[in-house]
mmCIF file of C-alpha atoms in Angstrom:
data_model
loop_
_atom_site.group_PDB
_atom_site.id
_atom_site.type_symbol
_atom_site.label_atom_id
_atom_site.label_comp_id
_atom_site.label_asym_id
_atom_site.label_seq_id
_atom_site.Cartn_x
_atom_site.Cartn_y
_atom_site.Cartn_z
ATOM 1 C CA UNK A 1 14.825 -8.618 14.339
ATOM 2 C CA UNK A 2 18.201 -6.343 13.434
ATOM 3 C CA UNK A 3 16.966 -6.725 9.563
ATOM 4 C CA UNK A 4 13.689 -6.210 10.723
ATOM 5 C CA UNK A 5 14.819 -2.892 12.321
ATOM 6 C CA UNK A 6 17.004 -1.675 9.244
ATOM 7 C CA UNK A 7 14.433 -2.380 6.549
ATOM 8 C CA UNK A 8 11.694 -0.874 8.297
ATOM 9 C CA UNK A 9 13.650 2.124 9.110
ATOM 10 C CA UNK A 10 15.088 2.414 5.713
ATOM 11 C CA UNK A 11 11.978 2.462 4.390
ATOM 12 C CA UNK A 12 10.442 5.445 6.799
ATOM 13 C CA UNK A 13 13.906 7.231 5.030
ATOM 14 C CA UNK A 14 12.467 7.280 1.602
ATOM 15 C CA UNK A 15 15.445 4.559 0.836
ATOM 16 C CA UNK A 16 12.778 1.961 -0.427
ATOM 17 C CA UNK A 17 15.269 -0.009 -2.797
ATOM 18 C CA UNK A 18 17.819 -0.418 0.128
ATOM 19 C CA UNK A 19 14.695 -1.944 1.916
ATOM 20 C CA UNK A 20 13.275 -4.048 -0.087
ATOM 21 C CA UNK A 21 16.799 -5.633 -0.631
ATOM 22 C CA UNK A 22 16.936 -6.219 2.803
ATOM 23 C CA UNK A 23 13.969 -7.541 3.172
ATOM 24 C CA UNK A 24 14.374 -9.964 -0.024
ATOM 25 C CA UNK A 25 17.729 -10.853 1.242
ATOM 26 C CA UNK A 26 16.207 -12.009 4.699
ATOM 27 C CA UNK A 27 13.624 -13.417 2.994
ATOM 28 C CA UNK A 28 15.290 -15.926 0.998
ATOM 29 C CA UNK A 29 17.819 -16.689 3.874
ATOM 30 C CA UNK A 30 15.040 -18.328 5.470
ATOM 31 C CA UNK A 31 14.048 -20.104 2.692
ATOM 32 C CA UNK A 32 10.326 -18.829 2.188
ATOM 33 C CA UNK A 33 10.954 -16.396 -0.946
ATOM 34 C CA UNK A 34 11.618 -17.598 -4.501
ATOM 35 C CA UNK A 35 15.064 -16.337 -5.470
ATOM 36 C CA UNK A 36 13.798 -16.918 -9.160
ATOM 37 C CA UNK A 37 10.358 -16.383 -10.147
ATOM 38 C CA UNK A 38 8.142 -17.325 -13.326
ATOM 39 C CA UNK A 39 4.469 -15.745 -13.945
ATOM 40 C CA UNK A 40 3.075 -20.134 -14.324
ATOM 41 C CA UNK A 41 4.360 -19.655 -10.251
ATOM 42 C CA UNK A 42 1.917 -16.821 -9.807
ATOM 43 C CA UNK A 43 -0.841 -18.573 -12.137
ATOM 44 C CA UNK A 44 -0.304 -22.097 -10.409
ATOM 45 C CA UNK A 45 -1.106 -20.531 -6.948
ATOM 46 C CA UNK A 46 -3.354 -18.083 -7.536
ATOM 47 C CA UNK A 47 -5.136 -21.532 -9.249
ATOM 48 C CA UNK A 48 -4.315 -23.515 -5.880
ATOM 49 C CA UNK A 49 -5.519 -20.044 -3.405
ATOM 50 C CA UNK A 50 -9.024 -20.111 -5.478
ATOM 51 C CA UNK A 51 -9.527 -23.917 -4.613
ATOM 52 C CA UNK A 52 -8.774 -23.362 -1.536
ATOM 53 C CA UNK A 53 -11.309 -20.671 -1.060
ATOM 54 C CA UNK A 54 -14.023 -22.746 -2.615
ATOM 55 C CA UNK A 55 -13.233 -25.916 -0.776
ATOM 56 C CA UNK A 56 -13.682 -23.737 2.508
ATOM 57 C CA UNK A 57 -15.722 -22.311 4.785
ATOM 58 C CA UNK A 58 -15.126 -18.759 6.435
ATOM 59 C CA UNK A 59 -15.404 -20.866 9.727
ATOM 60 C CA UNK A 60 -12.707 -23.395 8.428
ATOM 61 C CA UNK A 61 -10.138 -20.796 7.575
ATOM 62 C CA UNK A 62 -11.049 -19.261 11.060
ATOM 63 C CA UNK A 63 -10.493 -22.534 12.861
ATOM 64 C CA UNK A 64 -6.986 -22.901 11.123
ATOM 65 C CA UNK A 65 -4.143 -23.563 13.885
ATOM 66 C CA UNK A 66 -2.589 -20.912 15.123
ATOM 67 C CA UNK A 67 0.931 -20.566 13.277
ATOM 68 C CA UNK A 68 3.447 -21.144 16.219
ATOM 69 C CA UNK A 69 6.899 -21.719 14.260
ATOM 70 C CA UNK A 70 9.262 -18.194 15.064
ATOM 71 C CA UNK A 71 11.342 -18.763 11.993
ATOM 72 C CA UNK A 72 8.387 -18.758 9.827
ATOM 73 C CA UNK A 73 6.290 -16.010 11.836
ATOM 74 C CA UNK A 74 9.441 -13.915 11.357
ATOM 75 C CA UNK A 75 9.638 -14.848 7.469
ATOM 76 C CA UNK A 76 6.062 -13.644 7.315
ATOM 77 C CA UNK A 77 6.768 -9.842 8.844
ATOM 78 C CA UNK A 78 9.739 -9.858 6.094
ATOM 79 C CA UNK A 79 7.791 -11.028 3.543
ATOM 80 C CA UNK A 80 5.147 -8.097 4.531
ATOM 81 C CA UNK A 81 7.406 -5.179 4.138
ATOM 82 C CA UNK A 82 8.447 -6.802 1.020
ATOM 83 C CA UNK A 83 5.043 -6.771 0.243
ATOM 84 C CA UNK A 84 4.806 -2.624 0.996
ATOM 85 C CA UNK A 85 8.378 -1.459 -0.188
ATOM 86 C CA UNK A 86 7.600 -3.304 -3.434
ATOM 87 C CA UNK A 87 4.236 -1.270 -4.105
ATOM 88 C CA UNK A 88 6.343 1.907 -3.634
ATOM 89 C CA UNK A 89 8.510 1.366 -5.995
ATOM 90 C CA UNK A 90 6.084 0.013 -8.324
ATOM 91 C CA UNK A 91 7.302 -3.731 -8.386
ATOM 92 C CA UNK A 92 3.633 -4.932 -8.553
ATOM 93 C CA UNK A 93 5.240 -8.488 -9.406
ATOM 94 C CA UNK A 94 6.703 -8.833 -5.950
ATOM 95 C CA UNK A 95 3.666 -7.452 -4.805
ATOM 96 C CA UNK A 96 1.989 -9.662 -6.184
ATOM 97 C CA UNK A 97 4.311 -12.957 -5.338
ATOM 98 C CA UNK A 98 4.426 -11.974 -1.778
ATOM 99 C CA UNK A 99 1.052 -11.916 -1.094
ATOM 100 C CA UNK A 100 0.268 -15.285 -2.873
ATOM 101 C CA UNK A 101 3.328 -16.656 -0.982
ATOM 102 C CA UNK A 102 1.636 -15.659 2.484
ATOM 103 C CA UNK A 103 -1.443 -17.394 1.118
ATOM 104 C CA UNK A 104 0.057 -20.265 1.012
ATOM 105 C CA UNK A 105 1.993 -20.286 4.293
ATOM 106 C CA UNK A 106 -1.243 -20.126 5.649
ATOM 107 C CA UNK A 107 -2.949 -23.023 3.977
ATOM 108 C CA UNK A 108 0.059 -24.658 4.934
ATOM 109 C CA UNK A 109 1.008 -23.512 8.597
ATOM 110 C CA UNK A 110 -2.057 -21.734 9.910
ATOM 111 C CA UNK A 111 -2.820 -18.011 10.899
ATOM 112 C CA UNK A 112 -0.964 -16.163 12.411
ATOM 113 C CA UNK A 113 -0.931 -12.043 13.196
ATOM 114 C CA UNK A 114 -0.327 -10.909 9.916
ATOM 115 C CA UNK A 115 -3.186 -13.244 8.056
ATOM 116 C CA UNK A 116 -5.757 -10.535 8.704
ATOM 117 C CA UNK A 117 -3.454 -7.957 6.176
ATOM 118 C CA UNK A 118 -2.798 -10.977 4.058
ATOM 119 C CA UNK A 119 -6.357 -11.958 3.187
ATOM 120 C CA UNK A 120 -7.244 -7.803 3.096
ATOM 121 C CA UNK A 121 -4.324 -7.757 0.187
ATOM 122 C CA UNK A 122 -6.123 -11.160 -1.551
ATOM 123 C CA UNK A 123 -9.013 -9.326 -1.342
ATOM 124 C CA UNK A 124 -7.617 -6.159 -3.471
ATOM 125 C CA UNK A 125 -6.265 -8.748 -5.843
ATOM 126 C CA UNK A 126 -9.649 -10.457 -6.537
ATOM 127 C CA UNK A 127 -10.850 -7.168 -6.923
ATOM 128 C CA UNK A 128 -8.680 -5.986 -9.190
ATOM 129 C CA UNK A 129 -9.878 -9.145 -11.209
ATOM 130 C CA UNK A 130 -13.463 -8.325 -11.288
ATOM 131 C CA UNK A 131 -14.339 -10.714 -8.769
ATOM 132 C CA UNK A 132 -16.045 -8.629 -5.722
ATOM 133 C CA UNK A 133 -17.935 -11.865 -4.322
ATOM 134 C CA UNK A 134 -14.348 -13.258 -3.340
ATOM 135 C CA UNK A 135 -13.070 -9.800 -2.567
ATOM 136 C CA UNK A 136 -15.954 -9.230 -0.166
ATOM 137 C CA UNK A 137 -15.805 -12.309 0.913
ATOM 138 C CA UNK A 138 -11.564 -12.141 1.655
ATOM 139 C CA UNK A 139 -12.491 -8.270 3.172
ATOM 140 C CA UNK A 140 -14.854 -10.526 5.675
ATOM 141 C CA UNK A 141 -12.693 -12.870 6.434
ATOM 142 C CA UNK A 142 -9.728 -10.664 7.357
ATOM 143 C CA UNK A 143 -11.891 -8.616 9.627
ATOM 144 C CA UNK A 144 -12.740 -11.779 11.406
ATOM 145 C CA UNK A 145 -9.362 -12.737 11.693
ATOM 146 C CA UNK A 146 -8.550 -9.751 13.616
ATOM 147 C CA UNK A 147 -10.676 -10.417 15.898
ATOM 148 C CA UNK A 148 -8.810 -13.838 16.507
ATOM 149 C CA UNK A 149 -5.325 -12.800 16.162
ATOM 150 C CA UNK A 150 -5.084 -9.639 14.645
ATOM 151 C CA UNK A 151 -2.997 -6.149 17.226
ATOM 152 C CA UNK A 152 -3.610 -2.778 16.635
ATOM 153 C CA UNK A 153 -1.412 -1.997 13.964
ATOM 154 C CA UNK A 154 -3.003 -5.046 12.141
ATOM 155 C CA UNK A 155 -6.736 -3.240 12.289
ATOM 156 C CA UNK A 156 -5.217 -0.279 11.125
ATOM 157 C CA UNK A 157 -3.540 -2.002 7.821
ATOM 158 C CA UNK A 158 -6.319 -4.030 7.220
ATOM 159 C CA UNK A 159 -8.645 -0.687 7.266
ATOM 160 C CA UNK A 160 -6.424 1.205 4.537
ATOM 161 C CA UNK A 161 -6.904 -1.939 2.167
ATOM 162 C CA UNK A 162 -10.743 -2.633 2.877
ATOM 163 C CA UNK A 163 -11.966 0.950 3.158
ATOM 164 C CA UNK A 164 -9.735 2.309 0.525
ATOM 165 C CA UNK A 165 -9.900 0.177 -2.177
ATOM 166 C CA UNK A 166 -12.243 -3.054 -1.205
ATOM 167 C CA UNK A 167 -15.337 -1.224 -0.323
ATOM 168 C CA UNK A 168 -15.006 2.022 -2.115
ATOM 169 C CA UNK A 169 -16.790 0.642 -5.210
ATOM 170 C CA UNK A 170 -19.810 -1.193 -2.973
ATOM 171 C CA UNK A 171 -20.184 0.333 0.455
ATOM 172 C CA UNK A 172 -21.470 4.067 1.654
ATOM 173 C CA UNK A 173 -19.120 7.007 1.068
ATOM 174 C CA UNK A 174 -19.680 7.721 5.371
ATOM 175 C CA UNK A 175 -18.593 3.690 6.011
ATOM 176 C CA UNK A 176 -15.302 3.855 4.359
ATOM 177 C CA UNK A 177 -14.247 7.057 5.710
ATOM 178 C CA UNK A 178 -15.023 6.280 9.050
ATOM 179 C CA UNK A 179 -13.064 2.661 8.759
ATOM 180 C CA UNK A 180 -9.786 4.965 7.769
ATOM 181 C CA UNK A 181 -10.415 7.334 10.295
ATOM 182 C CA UNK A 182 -10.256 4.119 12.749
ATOM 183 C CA UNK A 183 -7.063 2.927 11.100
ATOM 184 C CA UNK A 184 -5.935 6.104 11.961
ATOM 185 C CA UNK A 185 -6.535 5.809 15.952
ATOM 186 C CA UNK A 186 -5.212 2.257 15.882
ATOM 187 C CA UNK A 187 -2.665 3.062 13.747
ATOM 188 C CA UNK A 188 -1.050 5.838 16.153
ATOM 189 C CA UNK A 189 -2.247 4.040 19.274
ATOM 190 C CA UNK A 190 -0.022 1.334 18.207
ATOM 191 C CA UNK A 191 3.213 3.319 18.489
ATOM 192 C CA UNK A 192 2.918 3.137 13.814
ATOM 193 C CA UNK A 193 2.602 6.516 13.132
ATOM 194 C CA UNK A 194 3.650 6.125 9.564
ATOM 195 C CA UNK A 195 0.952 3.521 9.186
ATOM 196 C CA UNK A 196 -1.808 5.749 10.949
ATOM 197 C CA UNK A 197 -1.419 8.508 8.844
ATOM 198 C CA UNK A 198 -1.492 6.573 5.981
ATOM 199 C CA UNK A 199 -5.355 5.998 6.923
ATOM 200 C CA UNK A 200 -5.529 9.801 7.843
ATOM 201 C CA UNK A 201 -4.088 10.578 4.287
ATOM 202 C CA UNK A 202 -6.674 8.044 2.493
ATOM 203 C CA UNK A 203 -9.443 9.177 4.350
ATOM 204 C CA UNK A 204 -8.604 12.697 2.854
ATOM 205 C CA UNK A 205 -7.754 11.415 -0.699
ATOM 206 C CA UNK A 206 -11.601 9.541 -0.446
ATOM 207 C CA UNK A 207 -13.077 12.737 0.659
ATOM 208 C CA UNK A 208 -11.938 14.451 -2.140
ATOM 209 C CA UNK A 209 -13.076 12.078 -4.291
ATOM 210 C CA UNK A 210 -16.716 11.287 -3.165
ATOM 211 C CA UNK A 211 -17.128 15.530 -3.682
ATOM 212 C CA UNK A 212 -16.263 17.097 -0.401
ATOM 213 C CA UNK A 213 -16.538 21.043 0.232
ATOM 214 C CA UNK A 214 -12.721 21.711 -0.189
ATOM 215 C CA UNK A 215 -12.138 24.799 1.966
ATOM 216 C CA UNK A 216 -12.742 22.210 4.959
ATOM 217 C CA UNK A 217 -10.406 19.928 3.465
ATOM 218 C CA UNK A 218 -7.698 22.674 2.676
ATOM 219 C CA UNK A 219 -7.363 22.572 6.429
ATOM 220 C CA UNK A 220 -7.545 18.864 7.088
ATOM 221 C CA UNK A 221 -4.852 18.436 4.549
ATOM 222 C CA UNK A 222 -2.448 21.007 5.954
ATOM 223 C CA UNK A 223 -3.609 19.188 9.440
ATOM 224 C CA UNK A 224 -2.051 15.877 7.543
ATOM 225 C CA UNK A 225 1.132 17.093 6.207
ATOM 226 C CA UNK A 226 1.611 18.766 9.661
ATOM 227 C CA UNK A 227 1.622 15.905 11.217
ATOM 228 C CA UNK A 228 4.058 14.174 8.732
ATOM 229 C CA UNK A 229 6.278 16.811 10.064
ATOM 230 C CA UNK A 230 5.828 16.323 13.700
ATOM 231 C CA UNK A 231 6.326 12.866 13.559
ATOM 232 C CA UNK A 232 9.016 12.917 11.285
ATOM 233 C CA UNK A 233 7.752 10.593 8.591
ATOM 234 C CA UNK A 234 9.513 10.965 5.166
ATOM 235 C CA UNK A 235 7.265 8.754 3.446
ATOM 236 C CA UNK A 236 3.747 8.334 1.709
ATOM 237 C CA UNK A 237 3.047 12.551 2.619
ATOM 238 C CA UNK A 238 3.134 12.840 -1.641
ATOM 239 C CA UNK A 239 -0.735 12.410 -2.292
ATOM 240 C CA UNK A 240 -1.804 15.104 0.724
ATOM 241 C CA UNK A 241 0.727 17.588 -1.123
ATOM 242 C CA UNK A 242 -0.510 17.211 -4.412
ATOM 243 C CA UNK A 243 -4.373 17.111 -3.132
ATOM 244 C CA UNK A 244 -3.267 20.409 -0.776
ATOM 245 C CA UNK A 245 -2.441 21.773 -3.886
ATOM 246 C CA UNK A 246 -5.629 21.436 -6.171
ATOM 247 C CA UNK A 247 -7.696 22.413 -3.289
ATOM 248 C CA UNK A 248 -6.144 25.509 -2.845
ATOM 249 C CA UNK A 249 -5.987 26.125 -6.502
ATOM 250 C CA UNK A 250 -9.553 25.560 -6.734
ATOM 251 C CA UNK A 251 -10.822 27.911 -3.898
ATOM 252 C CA UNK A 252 -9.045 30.746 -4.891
ATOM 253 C CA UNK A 253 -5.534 30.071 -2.631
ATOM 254 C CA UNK A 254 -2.216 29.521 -4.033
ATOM 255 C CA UNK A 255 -1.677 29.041 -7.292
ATOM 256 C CA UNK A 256 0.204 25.741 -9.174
ATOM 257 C CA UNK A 257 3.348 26.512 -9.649
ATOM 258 C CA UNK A 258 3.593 24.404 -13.121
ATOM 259 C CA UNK A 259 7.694 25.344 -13.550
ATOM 260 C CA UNK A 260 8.376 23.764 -10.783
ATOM 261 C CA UNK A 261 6.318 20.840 -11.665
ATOM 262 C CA UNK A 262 7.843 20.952 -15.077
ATOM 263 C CA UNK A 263 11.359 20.688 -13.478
ATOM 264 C CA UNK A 264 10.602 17.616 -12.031
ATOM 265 C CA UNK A 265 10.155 15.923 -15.879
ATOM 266 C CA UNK A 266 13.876 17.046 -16.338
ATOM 267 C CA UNK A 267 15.201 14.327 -13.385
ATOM 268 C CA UNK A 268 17.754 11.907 -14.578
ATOM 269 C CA UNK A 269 16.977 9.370 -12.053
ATOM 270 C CA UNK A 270 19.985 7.527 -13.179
ATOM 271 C CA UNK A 271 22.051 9.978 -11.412
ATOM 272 C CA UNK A 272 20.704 10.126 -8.076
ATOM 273 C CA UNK A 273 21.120 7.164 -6.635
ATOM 274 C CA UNK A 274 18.819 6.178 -3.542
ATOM 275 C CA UNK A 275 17.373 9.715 -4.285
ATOM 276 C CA UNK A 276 15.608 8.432 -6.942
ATOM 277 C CA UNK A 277 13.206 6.691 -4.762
ATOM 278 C CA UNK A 278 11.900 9.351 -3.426
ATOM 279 C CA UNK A 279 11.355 11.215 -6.892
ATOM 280 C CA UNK A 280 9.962 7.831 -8.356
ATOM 281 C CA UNK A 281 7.285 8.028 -5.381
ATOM 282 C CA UNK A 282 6.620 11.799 -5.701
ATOM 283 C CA UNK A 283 5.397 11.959 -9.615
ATOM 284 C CA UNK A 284 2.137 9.855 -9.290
ATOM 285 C CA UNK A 285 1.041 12.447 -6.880
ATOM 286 C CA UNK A 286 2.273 14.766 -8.871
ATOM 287 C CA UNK A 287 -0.203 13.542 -11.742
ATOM 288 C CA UNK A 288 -2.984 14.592 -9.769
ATOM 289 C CA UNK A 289 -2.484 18.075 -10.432
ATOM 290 C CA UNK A 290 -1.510 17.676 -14.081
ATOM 291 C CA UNK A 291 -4.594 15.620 -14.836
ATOM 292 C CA UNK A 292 -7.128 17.495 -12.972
ATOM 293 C CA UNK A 293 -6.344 20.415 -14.352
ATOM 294 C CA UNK A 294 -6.181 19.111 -17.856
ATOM 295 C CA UNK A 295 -2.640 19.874 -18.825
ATOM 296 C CA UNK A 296 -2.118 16.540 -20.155
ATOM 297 C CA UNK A 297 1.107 17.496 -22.021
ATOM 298 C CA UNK A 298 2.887 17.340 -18.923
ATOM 299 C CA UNK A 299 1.189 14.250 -17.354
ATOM 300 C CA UNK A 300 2.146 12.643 -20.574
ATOM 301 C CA UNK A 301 6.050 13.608 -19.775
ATOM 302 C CA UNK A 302 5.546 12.817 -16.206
ATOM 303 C CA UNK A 303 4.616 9.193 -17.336
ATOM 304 C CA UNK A 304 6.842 9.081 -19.570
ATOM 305 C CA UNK A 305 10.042 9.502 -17.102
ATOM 306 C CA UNK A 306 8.086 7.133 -14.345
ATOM 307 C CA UNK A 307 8.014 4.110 -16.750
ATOM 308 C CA UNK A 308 11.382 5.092 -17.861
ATOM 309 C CA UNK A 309 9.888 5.665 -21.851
ATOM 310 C CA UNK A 310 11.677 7.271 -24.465
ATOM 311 C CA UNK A 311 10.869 11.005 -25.740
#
């Protein structure tokens, strides 16, 4: 539980490389996370999930034993953070190996309170792939789940992966909102306030998206970041700022202020250490802006320093 503690916590700091190397390192201790890892692993269990999937019912993966074992249910909660540290820092191959790996702990041990998130995350994946009967289908079956052994801070993750990114593409604009709005409830309920306004913020980035009026959603940003403050949460506030920004922009507030923008190209990550992070996780918001407002020369040096590319 101490690593537990540390990773999470370093992670709420901004200091998502420090976490996800604790997380890895706990991880592996327990013997449930490849030290080594070759894409035929991904391809041979992605292969293995899929037959799985077809070989069984909804009510078959519902009836699964309950996962009982602490060693392994406390494998799974560091193999989860693994699984969100390593999206922030844009490691989608450990994203990608973690959530196969809980796949398979499932198949092999049974549910257990994080299989809701688990089969939400396959779900993304098969979507990602062009398959939206599976990814439905997965978005179904973690919902059910929940309902078996799935807390409040489970609901709320499962709602930012199903209502947005699972359904956005299938299901009414009102339905997805309202399932991140709920995530957002649960999510502070639960004593998670980082996770709950995670919803809050993607229920804000969706709005802006489906074509909301944006003087309401100047406020309901501001609301956001507010709240970032008040509960103290370093992380994840990036996409309300740059959002906050274009809104304003566009109904006549405060302008861009492209220099300072500009002065974020000029970073040499190398030297800042942990710091780094935090300016890795800022310039994808920071696209918004750059893109939106067509002035593509500087999204193309923003993407430039993100993927570490030469001038």
């Amino acid at each position: 539980p101490t690593h537990l503690i540390m990773a999470q916590a370093l992670g709420r700091e901004y200091k998502v490389a420090e976490s996800l190397a604790v997380s890895l390192s706990a991880a592996r201790n327990l013997g449930v996370f490849p030290r080594r890892f070759y894409l035929f692993h991904a391809v041979n269990d992605f292969i293995r999930i899929k037959d799985f999937l077809k070989n069984n019912t909804d009510e078959d993966i519902l009836n699964l034993p309950i996962l009982q074992d602490p060693k392994i249910l406390m494998a799974i909660r560091f193999i989860g953070e693994i699984g969100v540290r390593s999206f922030y820092t844009g490691d989608m191959v450990q994203c990608l190996v973690q959530a196969l790996k809980q796949i398979r702990i499932i198949m092999r041990y049974g549910i257990s309170p994080r299989s809701p998130l688990v089969f939400a995350t396959l779900g993304m994946i098969f979507d990602t792939t062009k398959d939206r009967n599976l990814a439905m289908r997965c978005a179904d079956i973690a919902h059910k789940l929940l309902r078996i052994v799935g807390g409040p801070e489970d609901i709320a993750w499962v709602h930012v992966v199903t209502s947005g990114a699972i359904y956005v593409s299938s299901e009414p604009h009102s339905k997805c909102i309202k399932g991140l709005e709920k995530g957002y409830s649960l999510g502070m309920e639960s004593g998670n306030f980082e996770l709950g306004l995670v919803n809050l913020q993607c229920s804000k980035v969706l709005a802006f998206y489906f074509g909301c009026k944006l003087q309401p959603l100047v406020g309901s940003l501001e609301n956001v970041l507010k709240q970032y403050q008040v509960y103290n949460i370093k992380m994840n506030d990036d996409a309300s700022v740059a959002l906050l920004m274009v809104s304003q922009y566009l109904t006549g507030g405060q302008p861009i202020d492209w220099d300072d923008i500009k002065g974020h190209t000029q970073q040499d990550l190398k030297k800042r250490g942990s710091d780094a992070n935090r300016l890795l996780a800022r310039y994808p918001a920071l696209l918004v802006p750059t893109i939106l407002l067509r002035k593509y020369e500087l999204a193309q040096q923003m993407t430039k320093l993100y993927y570490g590319l030469p001038d």
